[in-house]
Amino acid sequence: MARYKFRDEVEWADWFAQAMWDAPGAPQRLSGVDWVVPMPMTPQRLSDRGYHPAWLMAQALLDKVPLEHRPPALADGLVRLSEGEHQHDLPRAQRLVNPGLACVAHPRHASRWLGSHVMLIDDVCPTGASLQAAARALKQAGAAKVSAWVLARTPPRRGLGPL
């Protein structure tokens, strides 16, 4: 995952998407979804990295869905409000309250969210704080339901209890 996210090995997106698609019940996860949105990146991080890992995974995942059942996807459905500190650099307690997680629904797409079911796509879920911030932004914009599909979850460190 680190090679994919930080070393420009974007070819892993297809492999990760296939792993998600091969999971039990995968096609049903997209049933009734109106929109697919990747977890947002700040413009600076996107510029530094040169690609959007969650967006590449979302595209590769949707390529597996027959066209007639494929929900539309928006790369810029959400906007991250600040750079903040990298989540992977912070201890769990600080990750949960990191102001850099704040995001909003992109104003250009505001009417799309009203009453819709939005599926968030992300690569790794360390604490769920980023997903909660994104879901909150979509709900505030009028989404009726927000679901998330994540490839991996970071295991808790010893002594920290459940995530």
Coordinates of C-alpha atoms in Angstrom, one line a residue:
M1 CA 0.0 0.0 0.0
A2 CA 2.8 2.4 0.8
R3 CA 4.3 1.8 -2.6
Y4 CA 1.0 2.6 -4.2
K5 CA 0.3 5.7 -2.2
F6 CA 3.8 7.2 -1.9
R7 CA 6.0 5.8 -4.6
D8 CA 3.9 6.4 -7.7
E9 CA 3.2 2.7 -8.3
V10 CA -0.3 3.4 -9.6
E11 CA -0.6 0.0 -11.3
W12 CA -1.6 -1.4 -7.9
A13 CA -5.0 0.4 -8.3
D14 CA -6.2 -2.4 -10.5
W15 CA -5.0 -5.2 -8.2
F16 CA -6.6 -3.5 -5.1
A17 CA -9.8 -2.9 -7.0
Q18 CA -9.9 -6.6 -8.0
A19 CA -9.3 -7.6 -4.3
M20 CA -12.3 -5.4 -3.3
W21 CA -14.4 -6.8 -6.1
D22 CA -13.6 -10.4 -5.1
A23 CA -14.8 -9.9 -1.6
P24 CA -18.1 -11.6 -0.7
G25 CA -21.1 -9.5 -1.6
A26 CA -19.1 -6.9 -3.5
P27 CA -21.6 -6.3 -6.4
Q28 CA -24.4 -5.8 -3.9
R29 CA -22.5 -3.0 -2.1
L30 CA -23.1 -0.8 -5.1
S31 CA -26.8 -1.7 -5.4
G32 CA -28.9 1.4 -4.9
V33 CA -25.9 3.7 -4.9
D34 CA -26.5 7.0 -6.7
W35 CA -22.9 8.3 -6.6
V36 CA -19.4 7.1 -6.0
V37 CA -16.9 9.5 -4.5
P38 CA -13.3 9.0 -3.5
M39 CA -12.0 10.3 -0.2
P40 CA -10.8 13.9 -0.9
M41 CA -7.2 15.1 -1.1
T42 CA -6.1 18.7 -0.7
P43 CA -5.0 20.4 -3.9
Q44 CA -1.4 20.6 -2.5
R45 CA -1.2 16.9 -1.7
L46 CA -2.7 16.0 -5.1
S47 CA -0.1 18.3 -6.7
D48 CA 2.7 16.8 -4.7
R49 CA 1.7 13.2 -5.4
G50 CA 0.6 13.8 -9.0
Y51 CA -2.4 11.3 -8.7
H52 CA -5.3 10.5 -6.4
P53 CA -5.0 7.0 -5.0
A54 CA -8.7 6.7 -3.9
W55 CA -9.9 8.0 -7.2
L56 CA -7.8 5.5 -9.2
M57 CA -9.2 2.7 -7.1
A58 CA -12.8 3.9 -7.5
Q59 CA -12.3 4.1 -11.3
A60 CA -10.8 0.6 -11.4
L61 CA -13.5 -0.8 -9.2
L62 CA -16.3 0.8 -11.3
D63 CA -14.8 -0.7 -14.4
K64 CA -15.8 -4.1 -13.1
V65 CA -19.5 -3.1 -12.9
P66 CA -21.6 -3.7 -16.0
L67 CA -22.2 -0.3 -17.6
E68 CA -26.0 -0.5 -17.1
H69 CA -25.5 -1.0 -13.4
R70 CA -22.6 1.4 -12.9
P71 CA -23.3 4.4 -10.7
P72 CA -21.7 7.7 -11.8
A73 CA -18.6 8.9 -10.0
L74 CA -17.2 12.3 -9.1
A75 CA -13.5 12.8 -8.4
D76 CA -14.2 16.2 -6.9
G77 CA -17.4 15.5 -5.0
L78 CA -15.8 16.5 -1.8
V79 CA -13.2 19.2 -1.0
R80 CA -10.6 19.0 1.8
L81 CA -10.5 22.3 3.6
S82 CA -7.0 22.4 4.9
E83 CA -3.7 20.6 4.6
G84 CA -3.5 19.7 8.2
E85 CA -1.0 17.0 9.3
H86 CA -0.8 13.7 7.5
Q87 CA -3.0 11.2 9.2
H88 CA -0.3 8.5 9.0
D89 CA 2.1 10.8 10.9
L90 CA -0.1 11.1 13.9
P91 CA -0.9 8.9 16.9
R92 CA -4.5 7.6 17.0
A93 CA -5.8 10.1 19.5
Q94 CA -4.7 13.0 17.4
R95 CA -6.0 11.4 14.2
L96 CA -9.5 11.4 15.6
V97 CA -9.4 15.2 16.1
N98 CA -7.1 16.3 13.3
P99 CA -8.6 19.6 11.9
G100 CA -7.0 18.6 8.5
L101 CA -9.9 16.1 8.1
A102 CA -12.5 18.8 7.6
C103 CA -14.1 18.7 4.2
V104 CA -17.2 20.0 2.4
A105 CA -19.3 18.9 -0.5
H106 CA -18.1 20.7 -3.6
P107 CA -20.6 23.5 -4.2
R108 CA -20.7 22.7 -8.0
H109 CA -22.3 19.3 -7.1
A110 CA -24.6 20.4 -4.2
S111 CA -27.9 19.5 -6.0
R112 CA -26.6 16.0 -6.8
W113 CA -26.4 15.0 -3.1
L114 CA -30.1 15.8 -2.2
G115 CA -31.7 12.6 -1.2
S116 CA -29.0 10.4 -2.7
H117 CA -27.0 7.4 -1.5
V118 CA -23.3 8.1 -1.8
M119 CA -20.6 5.5 -1.7
L120 CA -17.2 6.7 -0.4
I121 CA -14.2 4.8 -1.7
D122 CA -10.8 4.8 0.2
D123 CA -7.7 2.7 0.3
V124 CA -7.0 2.5 4.1
C125 CA -9.0 3.2 7.2
P126 CA -6.8 3.8 10.2
T127 CA -9.4 5.2 12.6
G128 CA -12.5 6.0 10.6
A129 CA -12.2 9.7 11.4
S130 CA -11.7 10.8 7.8
L131 CA -14.6 8.7 6.6
Q132 CA -16.8 10.2 9.4
A133 CA -15.8 13.8 8.3
A134 CA -16.6 13.0 4.7
A135 CA -19.9 11.4 5.5
R136 CA -20.8 14.3 7.7
A137 CA -20.1 16.7 4.8
L138 CA -22.3 14.8 2.4
K139 CA -25.1 14.5 4.9
Q140 CA -24.9 18.2 5.6
A141 CA -25.2 18.7 1.8
G142 CA -28.4 16.6 1.8
A143 CA -27.3 13.0 1.1
A144 CA -29.9 10.6 2.5
K145 CA -27.3 7.8 3.0
V146 CA -23.6 7.6 3.0
S147 CA -21.7 4.2 2.8
A148 CA -18.0 3.5 2.6
W149 CA -16.0 0.8 0.9
V150 CA -12.4 0.6 2.0
L151 CA -9.7 -1.9 0.9
A152 CA -8.0 -2.2 4.3
R153 CA -8.2 -1.3 7.9
T154 CA -5.2 -0.5 10.0
P155 CA -5.1 -3.0 12.9
P156 CA -5.1 -1.4 16.4
R157 CA -1.8 -1.2 18.2
R158 CA -1.5 -3.2 21.3
G159 CA -2.9 -1.6 24.4
L160 CA -5.1 0.9 22.4
G161 CA -8.3 -1.2 22.5
P162 CA -10.7 -1.5 19.6
L163 CA -10.9 1.1 16.9

